[in-house]
JSON list of C-alpha atoms in Angstrom, two decimals:
[
{"chain": "A", "resi": 1, "resn": "MET", "atom": "CA", "xyz": [20.53, 2.24, 5.00]},
{"chain": "A", "resi": 2, "resn": "LYS", "atom": "CA", "xyz": [20.26, -0.33, 7.81]},
{"chain": "A", "resi": 3, "resn": "LYS", "atom": "CA", "xyz": [20.27, 2.45, 10.42]},
{"chain": "A", "resi": 4, "resn": "SER", "atom": "CA", "xyz": [17.55, 4.34, 8.57]},
{"chain": "A", "resi": 5, "resn": "GLN", "atom": "CA", "xyz": [15.29, 1.26, 8.67]},
{"chain": "A", "resi": 6, "resn": "GLN", "atom": "CA", "xyz": [15.33, 1.35, 12.47]},
{"chain": "A", "resi": 7, "resn": "THR", "atom": "CA", "xyz": [13.37, 4.63, 12.37]},
{"chain": "A", "resi": 8, "resn": "PHE", "atom": "CA", "xyz": [10.53, 2.98, 10.46]},
{"chain": "A", "resi": 9, "resn": "LYS", "atom": "CA", "xyz": [7.82, 2.75, 13.13]},
{"chain": "A", "resi": 10, "resn": "SER", "atom": "CA", "xyz": [5.11, 5.03, 11.80]},
{"chain": "A", "resi": 11, "resn": "GLY", "atom": "CA", "xyz": [4.22, 7.21, 8.85]},
{"chain": "A", "resi": 12, "resn": "GLN", "atom": "CA", "xyz": [2.07, 7.12, 5.76]},
{"chain": "A", "resi": 13, "resn": "ALA", "atom": "CA", "xyz": [1.93, 4.53, 2.98]},
{"chain": "A", "resi": 14, "resn": "LYS", "atom": "CA", "xyz": [0.05, 4.61, -0.30]},
{"chain": "A", "resi": 15, "resn": "GLN", "atom": "CA", "xyz": [-0.76, 1.70, -2.57]},
{"chain": "A", "resi": 16, "resn": "LEU", "atom": "CA", "xyz": [-1.70, 2.31, -6.20]},
{"chain": "A", "resi": 17, "resn": "ILE", "atom": "CA", "xyz": [-3.22, 0.18, -8.95]},
{"chain": "A", "resi": 18, "resn": "ASN", "atom": "CA", "xyz": [-3.81, 2.07, -12.21]},
{"chain": "A", "resi": 19, "resn": "LEU", "atom": "CA", "xyz": [-5.31, 0.22, -15.17]},
{"chain": "A", "resi": 20, "resn": "LYS", "atom": "CA", "xyz": [-5.45, 2.43, -18.23]},
{"chain": "A", "resi": 21, "resn": "THR", "atom": "CA", "xyz": [-5.80, 2.71, -21.97]},
{"chain": "A", "resi": 22, "resn": "ASP", "atom": "CA", "xyz": [-5.15, 5.73, -24.17]},
{"chain": "A", "resi": 23, "resn": "THR", "atom": "CA", "xyz": [-8.62, 7.08, -23.35]},
{"chain": "A", "resi": 24, "resn": "GLU", "atom": "CA", "xyz": [-9.68, 5.69, -19.96]},
{"chain": "A", "resi": 25, "resn": "SER", "atom": "CA", "xyz": [-8.28, 4.74, -16.59]},
{"chain": "A", "resi": 26, "resn": "GLN", "atom": "CA", "xyz": [-9.35, 3.07, -13.37]},
{"chain": "A", "resi": 27, "resn": "VAL", "atom": "CA", "xyz": [-7.29, 4.14, -10.36]},
{"chain": "A", "resi": 28, "resn": "ILE", "atom": "CA", "xyz": [-7.52, 2.36, -7.01]},
{"chain": "A", "resi": 29, "resn": "THR", "atom": "CA", "xyz": [-5.57, 3.71, -4.04]},
{"chain": "A", "resi": 30, "resn": "SER", "atom": "CA", "xyz": [-5.26, 2.81, -0.37]},
{"chain": "A", "resi": 31, "resn": "THR", "atom": "CA", "xyz": [-3.64, 5.48, 1.78]},
{"chain": "A", "resi": 32, "resn": "TYR", "atom": "CA", "xyz": [-2.64, 4.25, 5.24]},
{"chain": "A", "resi": 33, "resn": "THR", "atom": "CA", "xyz": [-1.59, 6.34, 8.20]},
{"chain": "A", "resi": 34, "resn": "PHE", "atom": "CA", "xyz": [0.08, 3.84, 10.54]},
{"chain": "A", "resi": 35, "resn": "GLY", "atom": "CA", "xyz": [1.60, 3.88, 14.01]},
{"chain": "A", "resi": 36, "resn": "GLY", "atom": "CA", "xyz": [0.93, 3.27, 17.68]},
{"chain": "A", "resi": 37, "resn": "ASN", "atom": "CA", "xyz": [1.62, 0.29, 19.92]},
{"chain": "A", "resi": 38, "resn": "PRO", "atom": "CA", "xyz": [0.22, -2.08, 18.82]},
{"chain": "A", "resi": 39, "resn": "ILE", "atom": "CA", "xyz": [0.24, -0.79, 15.26]},
{"chain": "A", "resi": 40, "resn": "ILE", "atom": "CA", "xyz": [-3.10, 0.46, 13.95]},
{"chain": "A", "resi": 41, "resn": "PHE", "atom": "CA", "xyz": [-4.01, 1.78, 10.51]},
{"chain": "A", "resi": 42, "resn": "HIS", "atom": "CA", "xyz": [-6.17, 4.70, 9.45]},
{"chain": "A", "resi": 43, "resn": "LEU", "atom": "CA", "xyz": [-7.19, 3.98, 5.87]},
{"chain": "A", "resi": 44, "resn": "ASN", "atom": "CA", "xyz": [-8.61, 6.10, 3.08]},
{"chain": "A", "resi": 45, "resn": "TYR", "atom": "CA", "xyz": [-9.61, 3.92, 0.13]},
{"chain": "A", "resi": 46, "resn": "GLN", "atom": "CA", "xyz": [-10.45, 5.60, -3.17]},
{"chain": "A", "resi": 47, "resn": "THR", "atom": "CA", "xyz": [-11.52, 4.47, -6.62]},
{"chain": "A", "resi": 48, "resn": "GLN", "atom": "CA", "xyz": [-11.59, 6.71, -9.67]},
{"chain": "A", "resi": 49, "resn": "ALA", "atom": "CA", "xyz": [-13.23, 5.55, -12.90]},
{"chain": "A", "resi": 50, "resn": "LYS", "atom": "CA", "xyz": [-15.21, 7.17, -15.72]},
{"chain": "A", "resi": 51, "resn": "GLY", "atom": "CA", "xyz": [-15.04, 10.57, -14.06]},
{"chain": "A", "resi": 52, "resn": "LYS", "atom": "CA", "xyz": [-16.50, 9.35, -10.78]},
{"chain": "A", "resi": 53, "resn": "ASN", "atom": "CA", "xyz": [-14.80, 9.06, -7.39]},
{"chain": "A", "resi": 54, "resn": "SER", "atom": "CA", "xyz": [-15.78, 6.93, -4.41]},
{"chain": "A", "resi": 55, "resn": "ASN", "atom": "CA", "xyz": [-14.13, 7.08, -0.99]},
{"chain": "A", "resi": 56, "resn": "LEU", "atom": "CA", "xyz": [-14.18, 4.95, 2.12]},
{"chain": "A", "resi": 57, "resn": "GLU", "atom": "CA", "xyz": [-12.63, 5.78, 5.51]},
{"chain": "A", "resi": 58, "resn": "GLU", "atom": "CA", "xyz": [-11.62, 2.99, 7.89]},
{"chain": "A", "resi": 59, "resn": "TRP", "atom": "CA", "xyz": [-9.65, 2.29, 11.02]},
{"chain": "A", "resi": 60, "resn": "ILE", "atom": "CA", "xyz": [-8.06, -1.17, 11.21]},
{"chain": "A", "resi": 61, "resn": "SER", "atom": "CA", "xyz": [-7.15, -2.66, 14.59]},
{"chain": "A", "resi": 62, "resn": "ASN", "atom": "CA", "xyz": [-4.73, -5.40, 15.62]},
{"chain": "A", "resi": 63, "resn": "THR", "atom": "CA", "xyz": [-7.81, -7.46, 16.57]},
{"chain": "A", "resi": 64, "resn": "ASN", "atom": "CA", "xyz": [-8.48, -7.90, 12.84]},
{"chain": "A", "resi": 65, "resn": "LYS", "atom": "CA", "xyz": [-11.48, -5.58, 12.86]},
{"chain": "A", "resi": 66, "resn": "ALA", "atom": "CA", "xyz": [-12.39, -2.90, 10.33]},
{"chain": "A", "resi": 67, "resn": "TYR", "atom": "CA", "xyz": [-14.17, 0.20, 11.62]},
{"chain": "A", "resi": 68, "resn": "ILE", "atom": "CA", "xyz": [-16.01, 1.80, 8.70]},
{"chain": "A", "resi": 69, "resn": "ASN", "atom": "CA", "xyz": [-17.24, 5.38, 8.49]},
{"chain": "A", "resi": 70, "resn": "GLY", "atom": "CA", "xyz": [-20.88, 5.30, 7.47]},
{"chain": "A", "resi": 71, "resn": "GLN", "atom": "CA", "xyz": [-21.20, 9.12, 7.34]},
{"chain": "A", "resi": 72, "resn": "SER", "atom": "CA", "xyz": [-22.89, 9.79, 10.69]},
{"chain": "A", "resi": 73, "resn": "THR", "atom": "CA", "xyz": [-22.28, 6.34, 12.20]},
{"chain": "A", "resi": 74, "resn": "TRP", "atom": "CA", "xyz": [-19.23, 4.10, 12.56]},
{"chain": "A", "resi": 75, "resn": "TYR", "atom": "CA", "xyz": [-19.64, 0.37, 11.96]},
{"chain": "A", "resi": 76, "resn": "VAL", "atom": "CA", "xyz": [-17.37, -2.54, 12.84]},
{"chain": "A", "resi": 77, "resn": "THR", "atom": "CA", "xyz": [-16.90, -5.90, 11.09]},
{"chain": "A", "resi": 78, "resn": "PRO", "atom": "CA", "xyz": [-14.19, -8.59, 10.76]},
{"chain": "A", "resi": 79, "resn": "LEU", "atom": "CA", "xyz": [-11.65, -7.28, 8.25]},
{"chain": "A", "resi": 80, "resn": "ASP", "atom": "CA", "xyz": [-11.02, -10.58, 6.47]},
{"chain": "A", "resi": 81, "resn": "LYS", "atom": "CA", "xyz": [-14.72, -11.29, 5.96]},
{"chain": "A", "resi": 82, "resn": "LEU", "atom": "CA", "xyz": [-15.11, -7.87, 4.39]},
{"chain": "A", "resi": 83, "resn": "THR", "atom": "CA", "xyz": [-12.04, -7.77, 2.16]},
{"chain": "A", "resi": 84, "resn": "GLY", "atom": "CA", "xyz": [-10.47, -11.23, 2.02]},
{"chain": "A", "resi": 85, "resn": "HIS", "atom": "CA", "xyz": [-7.26, -9.98, 3.64]},
{"chain": "A", "resi": 86, "resn": "SER", "atom": "CA", "xyz": [-6.30, -9.72, 7.30]},
{"chain": "A", "resi": 87, "resn": "TYR", "atom": "CA", "xyz": [-4.60, -7.25, 9.64]},
{"chain": "A", "resi": 88, "resn": "ASN", "atom": "CA", "xyz": [-1.43, -9.35, 9.39]},
{"chain": "A", "resi": 89, "resn": "ASP", "atom": "CA", "xyz": [-1.55, -9.11, 5.59]},
{"chain": "A", "resi": 90, "resn": "ILE", "atom": "CA", "xyz": [-1.52, -5.31, 5.89]},
{"chain": "A", "resi": 91, "resn": "VAL", "atom": "CA", "xyz": [1.34, -5.42, 8.39]},
{"chain": "A", "resi": 92, "resn": "ASP", "atom": "CA", "xyz": [3.33, -7.57, 5.97]},
{"chain": "A", "resi": 93, "resn": "ALA", "atom": "CA", "xyz": [2.52, -5.33, 3.00]},
{"chain": "A", "resi": 94, "resn": "VAL", "atom": "CA", "xyz": [3.16, -2.00, 4.76]},
{"chain": "A", "resi": 95, "resn": "MET", "atom": "CA", "xyz": [5.40, -2.53, 7.79]},
{"chain": "A", "resi": 96, "resn": "ASN", "atom": "CA", "xyz": [7.41, -5.51, 6.53]},
{"chain": "A", "resi": 97, "resn": "ASN", "atom": "CA", "xyz": [7.57, -4.70, 2.84]},
{"chain": "A", "resi": 98, "resn": "LYS", "atom": "CA", "xyz": [10.56, -6.64, 1.49]},
{"chain": "A", "resi": 99, "resn": "MET", "atom": "CA", "xyz": [11.45, -4.08, -1.18]},
{"chain": "A", "resi": 100, "resn": "LEU", "atom": "CA", "xyz": [12.26, -1.68, 1.68]},
{"chain": "A", "resi": 101, "resn": "LEU", "atom": "CA", "xyz": [13.28, -3.81, 4.66]},
{"chain": "A", "resi": 102, "resn": "ASP", "atom": "CA", "xyz": [14.78, -6.90, 2.99]},
{"chain": "A", "resi": 103, "resn": "PRO", "atom": "CA", "xyz": [15.60, -5.83, -0.57]},
{"chain": "A", "resi": 104, "resn": "PRO", "atom": "CA", "xyz": [16.87, -8.47, -3.02]},
{"chain": "A", "resi": 105, "resn": "ASN", "atom": "CA", "xyz": [20.55, -8.24, -3.93]},
{"chain": "A", "resi": 106, "resn": "LYS", "atom": "CA", "xyz": [19.71, -7.30, -7.51]},
{"chain": "A", "resi": 107, "resn": "LEU", "atom": "CA", "xyz": [17.89, -4.21, -6.24]},
{"chain": "A", "resi": 108, "resn": "ILE", "atom": "CA", "xyz": [20.70, -3.27, -3.86]},
{"chain": "A", "resi": 109, "resn": "ASN", "atom": "CA", "xyz": [23.26, -3.62, -6.65]},
{"chain": "A", "resi": 110, "resn": "ALA", "atom": "CA", "xyz": [21.11, -1.59, -9.07]},
{"chain": "A", "resi": 111, "resn": "TYR", "atom": "CA", "xyz": [20.90, 1.46, -6.79]},
{"chain": "A", "resi": 112, "resn": "GLN", "atom": "CA", "xyz": [22.60, 4.62, -8.01]},
{"chain": "A", "resi": 113, "resn": "MET", "atom": "CA", "xyz": [23.35, 7.06, -5.18]},
{"chain": "A", "resi": 114, "resn": "LYS", "atom": "CA", "xyz": [23.46, 10.85, -5.19]},
{"chain": "A", "resi": 115, "resn": "ARG", "atom": "CA", "xyz": [24.55, 12.82, -2.14]},
{"chain": "A", "resi": 116, "resn": "SER", "atom": "CA", "xyz": [23.65, 16.37, -1.24]},
{"chain": "A", "resi": 117, "resn": "SER", "atom": "CA", "xyz": [25.10, 17.35, 2.15]},
{"chain": "A", "resi": 118, "resn": "ASN", "atom": "CA", "xyz": [23.57, 14.83, 4.61]},
{"chain": "A", "resi": 119, "resn": "LYS", "atom": "CA", "xyz": [20.85, 13.69, 2.19]},
{"chain": "A", "resi": 120, "resn": "TYR", "atom": "CA", "xyz": [21.24, 10.51, 0.15]},
{"chain": "A", "resi": 121, "resn": "THR", "atom": "CA", "xyz": [18.99, 9.66, -2.80]},
{"chain": "A", "resi": 122, "resn": "LEU", "atom": "CA", "xyz": [19.10, 6.14, -4.20]},
{"chain": "A", "resi": 123, "resn": "THR", "atom": "CA", "xyz": [17.38, 5.30, -7.49]},
{"chain": "A", "resi": 124, "resn": "ALA", "atom": "CA", "xyz": [17.16, 2.10, -9.50]},
{"chain": "A", "resi": 125, "resn": "THR", "atom": "CA", "xyz": [15.42, 0.65, -12.54]},
{"chain": "A", "resi": 126, "resn": "LEU", "atom": "CA", "xyz": [15.03, -3.11, -12.83]},
{"chain": "A", "resi": 127, "resn": "THR", "atom": "CA", "xyz": [13.59, -5.51, -15.38]},
{"chain": "A", "resi": 128, "resn": "ASP", "atom": "CA", "xyz": [13.83, -8.70, -13.31]},
{"chain": "A", "resi": 129, "resn": "LYS", "atom": "CA", "xyz": [10.42, -10.42, -13.49]},
{"chain": "A", "resi": 130, "resn": "LYS", "atom": "CA", "xyz": [10.72, -12.28, -10.18]},
{"chain": "A", "resi": 131, "resn": "ILE", "atom": "CA", "xyz": [11.48, -9.09, -8.28]},
{"chain": "A", "resi": 132, "resn": "MET", "atom": "CA", "xyz": [8.59, -7.28, -9.96]},
{"chain": "A", "resi": 133, "resn": "GLN", "atom": "CA", "xyz": [6.21, -10.14, -9.14]},
{"chain": "A", "resi": 134, "resn": "ALA", "atom": "CA", "xyz": [7.31, -10.02, -5.50]},
{"chain": "A", "resi": 135, "resn": "ALA", "atom": "CA", "xyz": [6.84, -6.23, -5.45]},
{"chain": "A", "resi": 136, "resn": "VAL", "atom": "CA", "xyz": [3.24, -6.24, -6.72]},
{"chain": "A", "resi": 137, "resn": "GLN", "atom": "CA", "xyz": [2.00, -9.24, -4.72]},
{"chain": "A", "resi": 138, "resn": "PRO", "atom": "CA", "xyz": [1.41, -7.45, -1.37]},
{"chain": "A", "resi": 139, "resn": "ILE", "atom": "CA", "xyz": [-0.31, -4.56, -3.16]},
{"chain": "A", "resi": 140, "resn": "PHE", "atom": "CA", "xyz": [-2.67, -6.88, -4.99]},
{"chain": "A", "resi": 141, "resn": "GLY", "atom": "CA", "xyz": [-3.36, -8.61, -1.68]},
{"chain": "A", "resi": 142, "resn": "THR", "atom": "CA", "xyz": [-4.35, -5.53, 0.33]},
{"chain": "A", "resi": 143, "resn": "ASN", "atom": "CA", "xyz": [-5.38, -2.70, -2.03]},
{"chain": "A", "resi": 144, "resn": "ASN", "atom": "CA", "xyz": [-8.97, -3.91, -2.23]},
{"chain": "A", "resi": 145, "resn": "GLN", "atom": "CA", "xyz": [-12.31, -3.76, -0.46]},
{"chain": "A", "resi": 146, "resn": "SER", "atom": "CA", "xyz": [-13.80, -6.98, -1.84]},
{"chain": "A", "resi": 147, "resn": "LYS", "atom": "CA", "xyz": [-12.85, -10.66, -1.95]},
{"chain": "A", "resi": 148, "resn": "LYS", "atom": "CA", "xyz": [-13.57, -10.61, -5.69]},
{"chain": "A", "resi": 149, "resn": "GLN", "atom": "CA", "xyz": [-10.84, -8.09, -6.50]},
{"chain": "A", "resi": 150, "resn": "LEU", "atom": "CA", "xyz": [-7.80, -10.27, -5.71]},
{"chain": "A", "resi": 151, "resn": "PRO", "atom": "CA", "xyz": [-8.56, -12.97, -8.34]},
{"chain": "A", "resi": 152, "resn": "ALA", "atom": "CA", "xyz": [-9.14, -10.20, -10.88]},
{"chain": "A", "resi": 153, "resn": "TYR", "atom": "CA", "xyz": [-5.77, -8.63, -10.06]},
{"chain": "A", "resi": 154, "resn": "LYS", "atom": "CA", "xyz": [-4.02, -12.00, -10.33]},
{"chain": "A", "resi": 155, "resn": "GLN", "atom": "CA", "xyz": [-5.60, -12.63, -13.71]},
{"chain": "A", "resi": 156, "resn": "LEU", "atom": "CA", "xyz": [-4.34, -9.28, -14.96]},
{"chain": "A", "resi": 157, "resn": "ALA", "atom": "CA", "xyz": [-0.86, -10.04, -13.67]},
{"chain": "A", "resi": 158, "resn": "GLN", "atom": "CA", "xyz": [-0.85, -13.43, -15.42]},
{"chain": "A", "resi": 159, "resn": "LYS", "atom": "CA", "xyz": [-1.89, -11.88, -18.73]},
{"chain": "A", "resi": 160, "resn": "GLY", "atom": "CA", "xyz": [0.48, -8.95, -18.43]},
{"chain": "A", "resi": 161, "resn": "THR", "atom": "CA", "xyz": [4.01, -8.47, -19.65]},
{"chain": "A", "resi": 162, "resn": "TYR", "atom": "CA", "xyz": [6.30, -7.03, -16.97]},
{"chain": "A", "resi": 163, "resn": "GLN", "atom": "CA", "xyz": [8.26, -4.13, -18.45]},
{"chain": "A", "resi": 164, "resn": "LYS", "atom": "CA", "xyz": [10.21, -2.36, -15.70]},
{"chain": "A", "resi": 165, "resn": "MET", "atom": "CA", "xyz": [10.26, -1.25, -12.08]},
{"chain": "A", "resi": 166, "resn": "ASP", "atom": "CA", "xyz": [11.41, 2.17, -10.84]},
{"chain": "A", "resi": 167, "resn": "VAL", "atom": "CA", "xyz": [12.57, 2.57, -7.24]},
{"chain": "A", "resi": 168, "resn": "LYS", "atom": "CA", "xyz": [13.57, 5.64, -5.22]},
{"chain": "A", "resi": 169, "resn": "LEU", "atom": "CA", "xyz": [14.77, 5.81, -1.61]},
{"chain": "A", "resi": 170, "resn": "VAL", "atom": "CA", "xyz": [15.70, 8.99, 0.28]},
{"chain": "A", "resi": 171, "resn": "VAL", "atom": "CA", "xyz": [17.64, 9.06, 3.56]},
{"chain": "A", "resi": 172, "resn": "LYS", "atom": "CA", "xyz": [18.58, 12.20, 5.50]},
{"chain": "A", "resi": 173, "resn": "LYS", "atom": "CA", "xyz": [20.66, 12.27, 8.69]},
{"chain": "A", "resi": 174, "resn": "GLN", "atom": "CA", "xyz": [20.48, 8.46, 8.77]},
{"chain": "A", "resi": 175, "resn": "LYS", "atom": "CA", "xyz": [16.68, 8.60, 8.87]},
{"chain": "A", "resi": 176, "resn": "LEU", "atom": "CA", "xyz": [14.33, 7.33, 6.18]},
{"chain": "A", "resi": 177, "resn": "VAL", "atom": "CA", "xyz": [12.57, 10.24, 4.46]},
{"chain": "A", "resi": 178, "resn": "SER", "atom": "CA", "xyz": [10.68, 8.48, 1.68]},
{"chain": "A", "resi": 179, "resn": "PHE", "atom": "CA", "xyz": [10.58, 5.30, -0.36]},
{"chain": "A", "resi": 180, "resn": "ASN", "atom": "CA", "xyz": [8.57, 4.42, -3.44]},
{"chain": "A", "resi": 181, "resn": "TYR", "atom": "CA", "xyz": [8.47, 1.91, -6.23]},
{"chain": "A", "resi": 182, "resn": "LYS", "atom": "CA", "xyz": [6.27, 1.39, -9.27]},
{"chain": "A", "resi": 183, "resn": "VAL", "atom": "CA", "xyz": [5.98, -1.60, -11.58]},
{"chain": "A", "resi": 184, "resn": "TYR", "atom": "CA", "xyz": [4.90, -1.08, -15.18]},
{"chain": "A", "resi": 185, "resn": "MET", "atom": "CA", "xyz": [3.09, -3.80, -17.11]},
{"chain": "A", "resi": 186, "resn": "LYS", "atom": "CA", "xyz": [1.52, -4.12, -20.53]},
{"chain": "A", "resi": 187, "resn": "ILE", "atom": "CA", "xyz": [-1.68, -6.13, -20.98]},
{"chain": "A", "resi": 188, "resn": "GLY", "atom": "CA", "xyz": [-2.52, -7.02, -24.55]},
{"chain": "A", "resi": 189, "resn": "LYS", "atom": "CA", "xyz": [-2.14, -4.32, -27.15]},
{"chain": "A", "resi": 190, "resn": "MET", "atom": "CA", "xyz": [-4.26, -1.60, -25.60]},
{"chain": "A", "resi": 191, "resn": "MET", "atom": "CA", "xyz": [-3.88, -1.65, -21.79]},
{"chain": "A", "resi": 192, "resn": "GLN", "atom": "CA", "xyz": [-1.19, -0.65, -19.32]},
{"chain": "A", "resi": 193, "resn": "LEU", "atom": "CA", "xyz": [-1.09, -1.49, -15.63]},
{"chain": "A", "resi": 194, "resn": "GLU", "atom": "CA", "xyz": [0.88, 0.48, -13.05]},
{"chain": "A", "resi": 195, "resn": "VAL", "atom": "CA", "xyz": [1.24, -0.97, -9.55]},
{"chain": "A", "resi": 196, "resn": "GLY", "atom": "CA", "xyz": [3.12, 0.90, -6.85]},
{"chain": "A", "resi": 197, "resn": "GLN", "atom": "CA", "xyz": [3.67, 1.63, -3.18]},
{"chain": "A", "resi": 198, "resn": "SER", "atom": "CA", "xyz": [5.13, 4.72, -1.53]},
{"chain": "A", "resi": 199, "resn": "TYR", "atom": "CA", "xyz": [6.04, 5.95, 1.95]},
{"chain": "A", "resi": 200, "resn": "ALA", "atom": "CA", "xyz": [6.25, 9.44, 3.44]},
{"chain": "A", "resi": 201, "resn": "ASN", "atom": "CA", "xyz": [5.94, 11.33, 6.76]},
{"chain": "A", "resi": 202, "resn": "ILE", "atom": "CA", "xyz": [8.08, 8.69, 8.47]},
{"chain": "A", "resi": 203, "resn": "GLY", "atom": "CA", "xyz": [8.10, 8.84, 12.28]},
{"chain": "A", "resi": 204, "resn": "THR", "atom": "CA", "xyz": [5.18, 11.28, 12.55]},
{"chain": "A", "resi": 205, "resn": "HIS", "atom": "CA", "xyz": [2.54, 8.97, 14.04]},
{"chain": "A", "resi": 206, "resn": "ASP", "atom": "CA", "xyz": [4.35, 6.94, 16.71]},
{"chain": "A", "resi": 207, "resn": "PHE", "atom": "CA", "xyz": [1.49, 7.51, 19.18]},
{"chain": "A", "resi": 208, "resn": "LEU", "atom": "CA", "xyz": [-1.45, 6.98, 16.83]},
{"chain": "A", "resi": 209, "resn": "LYS", "atom": "CA", "xyz": [-4.64, 5.96, 18.66]},
{"chain": "A", "resi": 210, "resn": "MET", "atom": "CA", "xyz": [-8.11, 5.05, 17.53]},
{"chain": "A", "resi": 211, "resn": "PRO", "atom": "CA", "xyz": [-10.68, 7.77, 18.41]},
{"chain": "A", "resi": 212, "resn": "ASP", "atom": "CA", "xyz": [-13.26, 6.95, 21.10]},
{"chain": "A", "resi": 213, "resn": "ASN", "atom": "CA", "xyz": [-16.21, 7.52, 18.76]},
{"chain": "A", "resi": 214, "resn": "VAL", "atom": "CA", "xyz": [-14.75, 4.94, 16.37]},
{"chain": "A", "resi": 215, "resn": "LEU", "atom": "CA", "xyz": [-14.37, 2.38, 19.17]},
{"chain": "A", "resi": 216, "resn": "ASP", "atom": "CA", "xyz": [-18.08, 2.87, 19.94]},
{"chain": "A", "resi": 217, "resn": "ALA", "atom": "CA", "xyz": [-18.96, 1.54, 16.47]},
{"chain": "A", "resi": 218, "resn": "LYS", "atom": "CA", "xyz": [-22.07, -0.55, 15.84]},
{"chain": "A", "resi": 219, "resn": "PRO", "atom": "CA", "xyz": [-21.93, -3.98, 14.18]},
{"chain": "A", "resi": 220, "resn": "LEU", "atom": "CA", "xyz": [-22.10, -3.68, 10.40]},
{"chain": "A", "resi": 221, "resn": "PRO", "atom": "CA", "xyz": [-25.57, -4.76, 9.22]},
{"chain": "A", "resi": 222, "resn": "GLN", "atom": "CA", "xyz": [-25.53, -8.06, 7.35]},
{"chain": "A", "resi": 223, "resn": "LYS", "atom": "CA", "xyz": [-26.59, -7.98, 3.72]},
{"chain": "A", "resi": 224, "resn": "LYS", "atom": "CA", "xyz": [-29.70, -9.96, 2.95]},
{"chain": "A", "resi": 225, "resn": "LYS", "atom": "CA", "xyz": [-29.07, -12.97, 0.76]}
]
């Protein structure tokens, strides 16, 4: 497992927040392609609610700037002013995620391993509240496009009852293939909240670069007060 972590330099990560009842759901996802030196992120942010989808494409640089696709024109703005989180917050959530790179002992001890030739699949289910709180925190912090979303997420987490967390890690030939976890919560009598993060396509974007047309972005127009 330690050797497989050394291969973790690029790939794809997806963050999920799914708030649902028996009849409706609101799904918010951030899908990051990451890699390069220094690390950059290509982000597709999507919200799905009441049968409608909205999408936003961004590139995020190590200079803490967000480059936003405005259809025919790219715009640039400070990431933290736009979202409330920084480039370093994304690095911590994606590249330095503790559930993968520094897992708590309770998670390590809970893993059940299956082997098929040179492929190892580790799965675990936990009900430890502290671990689940630590697992959702980086997702709440970065899976948003507005400063207003984080307090709303925290309020949901405070009201919610943590039920369980499912984890799956796959290693093949001592290289990380995939990793995902999902935390399940109940909010009141009617609502469920699922919060998760997953990784795939590990090692496929080591030389990721920001396109020239993105680097030529114009400053994002300021909203009138």
